[in-house]
Amino acid sequence: MRIRSLNHSVYQLQYHIIWGTKYRRKFIIPVVKQYLLESLYTTIKKYPTLHLFTVNTNRDHVHLQLEAPPSITVASVVQKLKALSSFALCKRFKFIREMYLDKEGIWSVGYFVSSLGLNETQIRRYIEWQDKREVPQTIRTIQTSKQKRFGFE
């Protein structure tokens, strides 16, 4: 992890963030995934103090590794990423618009966040393995009870 600085602070804050689709609908197929990743990277580029390291998806949820300064709350970052990606996906894919007709957004209301410390490499590998069939045992060990409690298995 890299130490960064702003005018009045020095920080090293990385997060593992997960959010799911509304009603756990499995609409993140490869073409949607590609467009979603482009949308997330485009959004992050607008904010020079945010750094996106790893992003991956399963069919019904999104994992990302993100660095943010202490002056920006994780909740505001997640809100912005979910809102803009929801808008972009609904605009591009008619089947998603129809799937969530008369609903507010395509993402579930909540999210999971964990700060990264010395296990950054292990978390990165876990995120990268999300779209693989079989997760190696060493990576599987970081699926903590917190993640299971929030339904992100």
CSV table of C-alpha atoms in Angstrom, one decimal:
chain,number,residue,atom,x,y,z
A,1,MET,CA,0.0,0.0,0.0
A,2,ARG,CA,1.2,3.5,-0.9
A,3,ILE,CA,1.1,6.4,1.6
A,4,ARG,CA,-0.6,9.4,0.1
A,5,SER,CA,-0.9,13.0,1.2
A,6,LEU,CA,-3.2,16.0,0.9
A,7,ASN,CA,-2.6,19.5,2.2
A,8,HIS,CA,-3.3,18.7,5.8
A,9,SER,CA,-3.2,14.9,6.0
A,10,VAL,CA,-1.2,11.8,5.2
A,11,TYR,CA,-3.1,8.6,4.8
A,12,GLN,CA,-3.1,5.0,3.8
A,13,LEU,CA,-6.8,4.0,3.5
A,14,GLN,CA,-7.9,1.2,1.3
A,15,TYR,CA,-11.3,-0.6,1.4
A,16,HIS,CA,-12.8,-3.8,0.1
A,17,ILE,CA,-16.4,-2.8,-0.9
A,18,ILE,CA,-19.1,-5.2,-2.0
A,19,TRP,CA,-22.7,-4.5,-3.1
A,20,GLY,CA,-25.3,-6.7,-4.6
A,21,THR,CA,-28.0,-6.4,-7.2
A,22,LYS,CA,-31.5,-5.6,-6.0
A,23,TYR,CA,-33.4,-8.8,-5.2
A,24,ARG,CA,-30.1,-10.7,-5.9
A,25,ARG,CA,-31.1,-10.9,-9.6
A,26,LYS,CA,-28.3,-12.4,-11.7
A,27,PHE,CA,-28.0,-9.9,-14.5
A,28,ILE,CA,-24.3,-9.3,-14.6
A,29,ILE,CA,-23.5,-11.3,-17.7
A,30,PRO,CA,-20.1,-10.8,-19.5
A,31,VAL,CA,-21.3,-7.9,-21.7
A,32,VAL,CA,-22.9,-6.1,-18.7
A,33,LYS,CA,-19.8,-6.8,-16.6
A,34,GLN,CA,-17.6,-5.1,-19.2
A,35,TYR,CA,-19.8,-2.1,-19.5
A,36,LEU,CA,-20.1,-1.9,-15.7
A,37,LEU,CA,-16.3,-1.9,-15.3
A,38,GLU,CA,-15.9,0.8,-17.9
A,39,SER,CA,-18.5,2.9,-16.1
A,40,LEU,CA,-16.8,2.5,-12.7
A,41,TYR,CA,-13.4,3.4,-14.1
A,42,THR,CA,-14.9,6.4,-15.9
A,43,THR,CA,-16.5,7.6,-12.7
A,44,ILE,CA,-13.4,7.2,-10.6
A,45,LYS,CA,-11.3,9.2,-13.1
A,46,LYS,CA,-13.5,12.2,-12.3
A,47,TYR,CA,-12.2,12.1,-8.7
A,48,PRO,CA,-8.4,12.5,-8.6
A,49,THR,CA,-8.1,11.5,-4.9
A,50,LEU,CA,-9.9,8.2,-5.4
A,51,HIS,CA,-7.9,5.2,-6.7
A,52,LEU,CA,-9.5,2.0,-7.9
A,53,PHE,CA,-7.1,-1.0,-7.8
A,54,THR,CA,-9.2,-4.1,-8.4
A,55,VAL,CA,-12.8,-4.7,-9.6
A,56,ASN,CA,-14.6,-7.9,-10.3
A,57,THR,CA,-18.1,-9.3,-10.2
A,58,ASN,CA,-20.2,-12.3,-9.7
A,59,ARG,CA,-23.6,-12.5,-11.5
A,60,ASP,CA,-25.3,-10.8,-8.6
A,61,HIS,CA,-22.7,-8.6,-6.8
A,62,VAL,CA,-19.7,-6.3,-7.3
A,63,HIS,CA,-16.4,-6.4,-5.4
A,64,LEU,CA,-13.8,-3.6,-5.6
A,65,GLN,CA,-10.6,-2.5,-3.9
A,66,LEU,CA,-10.6,1.3,-3.5
A,67,GLU,CA,-8.4,3.9,-1.9
A,68,ALA,CA,-10.0,7.1,-0.6
A,69,PRO,CA,-8.8,10.1,1.4
A,70,PRO,CA,-10.1,10.6,5.0
A,71,SER,CA,-11.9,13.7,3.8
A,72,ILE,CA,-14.4,11.6,1.8
A,73,THR,CA,-16.7,9.1,3.5
A,74,VAL,CA,-16.9,5.6,2.2
A,75,ALA,CA,-20.7,6.0,2.1
A,76,SER,CA,-20.5,8.9,-0.3
A,77,VAL,CA,-18.1,7.0,-2.6
A,78,VAL,CA,-20.4,4.0,-2.7
A,79,GLN,CA,-23.5,6.1,-3.2
A,80,LYS,CA,-21.9,7.9,-6.2
A,81,LEU,CA,-20.5,4.6,-7.7
A,82,LYS,CA,-23.9,2.8,-7.3
A,83,ALA,CA,-25.9,5.7,-8.6
A,84,LEU,CA,-23.8,6.5,-11.7
A,85,SER,CA,-23.3,2.8,-12.6
A,86,SER,CA,-27.1,2.1,-12.2
A,87,PHE,CA,-27.9,5.0,-14.5
A,88,ALA,CA,-25.3,3.9,-17.1
A,89,LEU,CA,-26.4,0.3,-17.1
A,90,CYS,CA,-30.1,1.1,-17.4
A,91,LYS,CA,-29.4,3.6,-20.2
A,92,ARG,CA,-27.4,1.0,-22.1
A,93,PHE,CA,-29.3,-2.3,-21.5
A,94,LYS,CA,-33.1,-2.4,-22.1
A,95,PHE,CA,-33.5,-5.8,-20.4
A,96,ILE,CA,-32.1,-4.3,-17.1
A,97,ARG,CA,-34.6,-1.3,-17.4
A,98,GLU,CA,-37.4,-3.8,-17.9
A,99,MET,CA,-36.3,-6.0,-15.1
A,100,TYR,CA,-36.5,-3.2,-12.6
A,101,LEU,CA,-39.5,-1.3,-14.0
A,102,ASP,CA,-40.9,1.2,-11.5
A,103,LYS,CA,-38.1,0.5,-9.0
A,104,GLU,CA,-35.5,2.9,-7.7
A,105,GLY,CA,-32.1,1.6,-8.9
A,106,ILE,CA,-30.7,-1.8,-9.7
A,107,TRP,CA,-28.5,-2.2,-6.7
A,108,SER,CA,-29.5,-3.3,-3.2
A,109,VAL,CA,-29.8,-0.7,-0.6
A,110,GLY,CA,-26.8,-1.7,1.6
A,111,TYR,CA,-23.2,-2.6,1.1
A,112,PHE,CA,-20.3,-4.3,2.9
A,113,VAL,CA,-17.0,-2.5,3.5
A,114,SER,CA,-13.8,-3.6,5.2
A,115,SER,CA,-10.6,-1.7,5.6
A,116,LEU,CA,-7.5,-3.3,4.2
A,117,GLY,CA,-4.4,-3.6,6.3
A,118,LEU,CA,-1.6,-6.1,6.0
A,119,ASN,CA,-3.8,-8.6,4.1
A,120,GLU,CA,-4.1,-6.3,1.0
A,121,THR,CA,-2.6,-8.9,-1.3
A,122,GLN,CA,-4.9,-11.7,-0.1
A,123,ILE,CA,-8.0,-9.4,-0.6
A,124,ARG,CA,-6.8,-8.5,-4.1
A,125,ARG,CA,-6.4,-12.1,-5.0
A,126,TYR,CA,-9.9,-12.9,-3.6
A,127,ILE,CA,-11.5,-10.1,-5.7
A,128,GLU,CA,-9.6,-11.2,-8.8
A,129,TRP,CA,-10.9,-14.8,-8.3
A,130,GLN,CA,-14.6,-13.8,-8.0
A,131,ASP,CA,-15.6,-14.8,-11.5
A,132,LYS,CA,-13.7,-18.1,-11.4
A,133,ARG,CA,-15.6,-21.4,-10.7
A,134,GLU,CA,-13.3,-22.7,-7.9
A,135,VAL,CA,-11.7,-20.4,-5.5
A,136,PRO,CA,-8.4,-21.6,-4.1
A,137,GLN,CA,-8.4,-22.6,-0.4
A,138,THR,CA,-6.1,-19.8,0.7
A,139,ILE,CA,-8.4,-17.2,-0.9
A,140,ARG,CA,-11.5,-18.8,0.4
A,141,THR,CA,-10.4,-18.3,4.0
A,142,ILE,CA,-11.0,-14.5,3.8
A,143,GLN,CA,-14.8,-15.0,3.4
A,144,THR,CA,-15.3,-13.9,7.0
A,145,SER,CA,-18.4,-14.2,9.1
A,146,LYS,CA,-19.1,-10.5,8.5
A,147,GLN,CA,-19.4,-11.1,4.7
A,148,LYS,CA,-21.7,-14.1,5.3
A,149,ARG,CA,-23.8,-12.1,7.7
A,150,PHE,CA,-24.4,-9.5,5.0
A,151,GLY,CA,-25.2,-12.2,2.4
A,152,PHE,CA,-22.1,-11.8,0.3
A,153,GLU,CA,-20.9,-15.3,0.2
